[in-house]
Short mmCIF file of C-alpha atoms in Angstrom, two decimals:
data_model
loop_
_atom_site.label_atom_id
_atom_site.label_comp_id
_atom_site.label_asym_id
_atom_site.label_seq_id
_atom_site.Cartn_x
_atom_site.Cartn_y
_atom_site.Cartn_z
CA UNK A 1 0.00 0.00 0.00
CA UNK A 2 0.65 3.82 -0.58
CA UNK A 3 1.10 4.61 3.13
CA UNK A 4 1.29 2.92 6.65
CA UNK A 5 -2.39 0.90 7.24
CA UNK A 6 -3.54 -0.20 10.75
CA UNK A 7 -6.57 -1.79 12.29
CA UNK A 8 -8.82 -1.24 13.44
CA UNK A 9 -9.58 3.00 13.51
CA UNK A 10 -11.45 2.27 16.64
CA UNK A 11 -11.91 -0.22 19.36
CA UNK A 12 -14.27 -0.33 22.16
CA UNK A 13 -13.56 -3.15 24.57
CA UNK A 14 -14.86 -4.20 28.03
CA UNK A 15 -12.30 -4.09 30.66
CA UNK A 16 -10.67 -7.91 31.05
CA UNK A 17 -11.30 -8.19 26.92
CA UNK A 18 -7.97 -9.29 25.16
CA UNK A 19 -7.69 -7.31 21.65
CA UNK A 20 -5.55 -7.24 18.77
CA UNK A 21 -3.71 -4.31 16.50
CA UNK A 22 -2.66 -5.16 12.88
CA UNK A 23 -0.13 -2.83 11.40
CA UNK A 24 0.57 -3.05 8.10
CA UNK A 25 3.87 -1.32 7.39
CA UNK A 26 4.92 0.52 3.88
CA UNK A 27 6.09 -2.51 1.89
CA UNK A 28 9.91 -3.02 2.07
CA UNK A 29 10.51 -0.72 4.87
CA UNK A 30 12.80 -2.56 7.72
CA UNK A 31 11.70 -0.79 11.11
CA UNK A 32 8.87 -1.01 12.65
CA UNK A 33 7.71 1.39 16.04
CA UNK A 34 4.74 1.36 18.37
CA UNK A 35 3.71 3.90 20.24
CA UNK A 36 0.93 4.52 22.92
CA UNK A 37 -0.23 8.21 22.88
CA UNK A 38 -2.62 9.31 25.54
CA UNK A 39 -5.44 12.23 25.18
CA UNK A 40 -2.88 15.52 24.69
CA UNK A 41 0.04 13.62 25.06
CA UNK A 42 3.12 13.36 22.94
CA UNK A 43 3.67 9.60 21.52
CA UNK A 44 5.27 7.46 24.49
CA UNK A 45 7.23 4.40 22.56
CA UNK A 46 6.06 1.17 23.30
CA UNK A 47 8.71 -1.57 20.83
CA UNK A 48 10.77 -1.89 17.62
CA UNK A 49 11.04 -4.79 15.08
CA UNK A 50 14.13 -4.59 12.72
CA UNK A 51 12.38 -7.09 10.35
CA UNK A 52 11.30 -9.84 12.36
CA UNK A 53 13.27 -9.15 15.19
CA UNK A 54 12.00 -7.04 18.19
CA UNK A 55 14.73 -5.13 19.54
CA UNK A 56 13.66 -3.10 21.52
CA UNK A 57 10.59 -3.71 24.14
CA UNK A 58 11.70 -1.75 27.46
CA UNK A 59 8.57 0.45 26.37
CA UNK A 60 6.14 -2.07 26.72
CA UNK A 61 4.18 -1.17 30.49
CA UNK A 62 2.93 -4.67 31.40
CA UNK A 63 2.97 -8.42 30.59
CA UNK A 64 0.05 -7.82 29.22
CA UNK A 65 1.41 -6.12 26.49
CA UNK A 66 3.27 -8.71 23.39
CA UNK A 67 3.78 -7.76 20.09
CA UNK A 68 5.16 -9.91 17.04
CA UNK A 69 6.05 -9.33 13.64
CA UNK A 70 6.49 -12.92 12.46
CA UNK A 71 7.66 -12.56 8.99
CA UNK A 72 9.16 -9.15 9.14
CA UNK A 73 6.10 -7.29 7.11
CA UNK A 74 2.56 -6.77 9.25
CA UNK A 75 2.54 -6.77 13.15
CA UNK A 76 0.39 -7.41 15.70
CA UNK A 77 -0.27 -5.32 19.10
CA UNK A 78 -1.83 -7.66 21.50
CA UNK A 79 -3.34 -6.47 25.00
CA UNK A 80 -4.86 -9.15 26.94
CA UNK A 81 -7.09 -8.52 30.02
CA UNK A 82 -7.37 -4.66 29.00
CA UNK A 83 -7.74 -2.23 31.96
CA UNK A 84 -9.19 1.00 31.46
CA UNK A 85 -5.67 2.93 31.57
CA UNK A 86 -5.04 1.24 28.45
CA UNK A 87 -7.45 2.97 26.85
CA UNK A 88 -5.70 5.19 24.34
CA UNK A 89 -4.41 6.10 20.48
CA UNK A 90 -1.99 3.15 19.62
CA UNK A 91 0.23 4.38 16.78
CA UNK A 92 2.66 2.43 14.24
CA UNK A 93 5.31 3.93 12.29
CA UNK A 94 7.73 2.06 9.82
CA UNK A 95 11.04 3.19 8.12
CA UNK A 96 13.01 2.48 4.95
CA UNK A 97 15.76 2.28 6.97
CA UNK A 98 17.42 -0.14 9.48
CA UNK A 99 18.88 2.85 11.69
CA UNK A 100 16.74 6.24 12.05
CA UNK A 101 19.44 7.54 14.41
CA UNK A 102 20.92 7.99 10.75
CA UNK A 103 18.61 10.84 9.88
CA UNK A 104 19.36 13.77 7.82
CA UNK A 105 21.93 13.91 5.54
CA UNK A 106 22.27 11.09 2.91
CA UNK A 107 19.82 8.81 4.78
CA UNK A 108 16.49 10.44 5.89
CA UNK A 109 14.92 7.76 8.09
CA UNK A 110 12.12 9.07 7.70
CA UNK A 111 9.58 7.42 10.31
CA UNK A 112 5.65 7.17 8.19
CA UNK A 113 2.96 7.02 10.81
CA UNK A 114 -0.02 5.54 10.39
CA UNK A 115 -3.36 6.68 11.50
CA UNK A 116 -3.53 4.92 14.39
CA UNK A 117 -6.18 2.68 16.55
CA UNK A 118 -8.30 4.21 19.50
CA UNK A 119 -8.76 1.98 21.93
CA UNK A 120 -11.68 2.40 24.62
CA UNK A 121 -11.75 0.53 27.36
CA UNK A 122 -15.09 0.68 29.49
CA UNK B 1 16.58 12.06 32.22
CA UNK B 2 16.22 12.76 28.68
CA UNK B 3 13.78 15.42 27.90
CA UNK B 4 11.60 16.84 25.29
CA UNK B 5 10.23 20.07 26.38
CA UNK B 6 7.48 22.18 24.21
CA UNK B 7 6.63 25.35 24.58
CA UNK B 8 3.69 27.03 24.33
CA UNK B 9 1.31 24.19 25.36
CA UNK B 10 -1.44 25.60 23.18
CA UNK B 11 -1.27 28.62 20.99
CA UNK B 12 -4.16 31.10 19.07
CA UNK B 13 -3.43 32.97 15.99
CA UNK B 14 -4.97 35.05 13.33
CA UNK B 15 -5.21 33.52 9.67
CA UNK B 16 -2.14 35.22 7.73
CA UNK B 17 -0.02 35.36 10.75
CA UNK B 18 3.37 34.06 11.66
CA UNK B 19 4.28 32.30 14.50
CA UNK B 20 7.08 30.94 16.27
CA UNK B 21 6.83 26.99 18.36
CA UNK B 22 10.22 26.15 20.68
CA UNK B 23 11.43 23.30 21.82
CA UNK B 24 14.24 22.30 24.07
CA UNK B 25 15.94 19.17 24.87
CA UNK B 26 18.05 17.39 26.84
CA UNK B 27 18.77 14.48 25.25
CA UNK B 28 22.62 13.50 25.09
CA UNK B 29 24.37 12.54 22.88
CA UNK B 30 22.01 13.81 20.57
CA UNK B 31 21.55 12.64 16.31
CA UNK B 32 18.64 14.51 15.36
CA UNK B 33 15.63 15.96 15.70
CA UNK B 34 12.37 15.92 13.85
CA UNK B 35 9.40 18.45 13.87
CA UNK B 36 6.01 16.41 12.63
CA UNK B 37 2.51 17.84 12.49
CA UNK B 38 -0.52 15.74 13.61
CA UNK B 39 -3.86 16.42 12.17
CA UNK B 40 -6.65 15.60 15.31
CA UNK B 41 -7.48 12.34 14.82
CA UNK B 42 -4.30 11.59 12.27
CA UNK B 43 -1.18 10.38 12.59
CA UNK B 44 1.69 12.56 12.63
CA UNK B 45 3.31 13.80 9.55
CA UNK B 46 6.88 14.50 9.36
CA UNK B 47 8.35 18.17 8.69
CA UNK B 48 11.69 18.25 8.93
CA UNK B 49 14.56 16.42 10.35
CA UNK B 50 18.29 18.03 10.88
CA UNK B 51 21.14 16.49 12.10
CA UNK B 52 23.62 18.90 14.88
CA UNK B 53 25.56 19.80 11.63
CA UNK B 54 22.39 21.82 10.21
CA UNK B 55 21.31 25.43 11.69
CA UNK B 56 18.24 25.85 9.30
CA UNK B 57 15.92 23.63 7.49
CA UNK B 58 12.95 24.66 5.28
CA UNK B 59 9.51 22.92 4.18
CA UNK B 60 7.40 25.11 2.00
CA UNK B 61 5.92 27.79 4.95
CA UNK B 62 7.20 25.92 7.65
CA UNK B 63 11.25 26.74 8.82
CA UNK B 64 12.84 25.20 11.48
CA UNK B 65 16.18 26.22 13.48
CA UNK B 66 18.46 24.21 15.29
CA UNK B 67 21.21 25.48 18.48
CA UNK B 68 23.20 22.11 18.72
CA UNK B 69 25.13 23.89 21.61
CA UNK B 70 22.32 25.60 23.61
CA UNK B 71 20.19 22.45 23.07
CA UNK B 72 16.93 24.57 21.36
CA UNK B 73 14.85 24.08 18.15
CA UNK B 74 12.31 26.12 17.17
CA UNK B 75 9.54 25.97 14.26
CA UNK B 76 8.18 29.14 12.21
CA UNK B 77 5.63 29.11 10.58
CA UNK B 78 4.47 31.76 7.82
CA UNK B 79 1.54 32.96 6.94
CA UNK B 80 -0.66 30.85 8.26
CA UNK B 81 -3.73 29.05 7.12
CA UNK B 82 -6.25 27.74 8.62
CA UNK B 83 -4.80 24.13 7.30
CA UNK B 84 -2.13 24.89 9.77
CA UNK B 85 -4.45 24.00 12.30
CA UNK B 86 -2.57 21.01 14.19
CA UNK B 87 -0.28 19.80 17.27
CA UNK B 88 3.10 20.33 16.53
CA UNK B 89 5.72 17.68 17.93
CA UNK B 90 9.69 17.94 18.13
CA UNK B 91 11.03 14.40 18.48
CA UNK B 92 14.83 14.23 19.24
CA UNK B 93 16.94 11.40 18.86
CA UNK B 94 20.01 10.19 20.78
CA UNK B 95 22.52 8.06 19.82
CA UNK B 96 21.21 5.03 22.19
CA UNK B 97 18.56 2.40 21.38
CA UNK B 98 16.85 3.08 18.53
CA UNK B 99 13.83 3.33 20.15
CA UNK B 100 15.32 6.33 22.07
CA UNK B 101 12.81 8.78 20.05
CA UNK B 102 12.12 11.33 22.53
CA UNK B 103 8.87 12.89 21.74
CA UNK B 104 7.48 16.40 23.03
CA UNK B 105 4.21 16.47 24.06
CA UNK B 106 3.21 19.02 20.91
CA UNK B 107 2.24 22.27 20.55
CA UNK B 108 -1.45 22.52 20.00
CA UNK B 109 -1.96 25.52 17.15
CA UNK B 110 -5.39 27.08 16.08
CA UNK B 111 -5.23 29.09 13.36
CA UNK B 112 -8.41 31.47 13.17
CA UNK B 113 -10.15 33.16 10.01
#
């Protein structure tokens, strides 16, 4: 696809309820981010996948947060037994590149967001 | 701690105007930093990014400044429109783990006819 694609836009869930977010990344692009952004909040990073391999996950702010990305291309945000603090804008971004730290000149690492998947937890 | 500080939280301007977001960080030792603008309900969209070597950086209206030494960034923006109409977020990045992305918590902008 054209751009970052995740689903779904919006999820309502009842507190305990295990859900799922798909993140289809810009084909080809290496990294993959999630982020958690609360109501007026800046993005807080949650894990990175450099193709299949996740990283990074010191973001992640329970056990009941796992996320895979099994064959390097779509990944999955799973929540299981969500509380209502979880309840918030979860956002994936991919990049061309294997190393954004490498921004600017010669190698933009440019991160694409996606839209990103409200979660409400009642 | 490394830091990400925006400032002003929200801001109100007249269609036409300029205006002037800052940011300053704290993050050491730093690689870059990023200005994206997020649409409500959108994800963000990236601006600019500049590297310590780079002082200036345009995109179109928007013009962003960079003081490797005092640690500041800010973001002008001229002549507003009402499209303009967005948070504004300065992400810096360190040389650590690449999920060291150190976002700001945005500048909220309203740009009024």
């Amino acid at each position: 696809g054209a751009g970052v694609s995740q689903s779904p836009r919006y999820k309502v869930a009842k507190r305990g309820q295990d859900v799922a977010l798909r993140c289809d990344p810009i084909s080809g692009h290496v990294s993959l981010f999630w982020y958690q952004q609360a109501l007026g909040q800046g993005p807080e990073f949650l894990t990175y996948f450099q193709n299949e391999a996740q990283l990074d996950k010191s973001g992640l702010p329970s056990d009941r947060f796992f996320a895979e990305r099994p064959e390097g291309s779509v990944s999955t945000l799973k929540i299981q037994r969500t509380q209502q603090e979880d309840s918030a804008v979860y956002l994936c971004a991919s990049s061309l590149v294997s190393d954004v730290r490498l921004a600017g000149e010669g190698s933009t690492g440019e991160l694409f967001f996606g839209e990103g998947s409200r979660l409400t937890v009642l | 701690k490394n830091q990400v500080e925006q400032s002003p939280q929200s801001l109100i301007i007249l269609e036409g105007k300029n205006c002037t977001l800052q940011c300053n960080y704290t993050v050491s030792p730093f690689s870059n930093l990023r200005w994206y603008k997020q649409d409500t309900g959108r994800g963000p969209v990236s601006l600019t990014i500049m590297t310590f070597s780079e002082n200036t950086k345009s995109n179109g209206r928007y013009t962003a400044t960079l003081d490797a030494d005092t640690k500041q960034s800010s973001l002008h923006i001229t002549a507003s429109q009402l499209s303009d109409s967005a948070s504004y977020i300065c992400v810096v990045s360190g040389r650590g783990s690449q999920g060291n992305l150190i976002f700001g918590k945005g500048t909220k902008l309203s740009v009024k006819p």
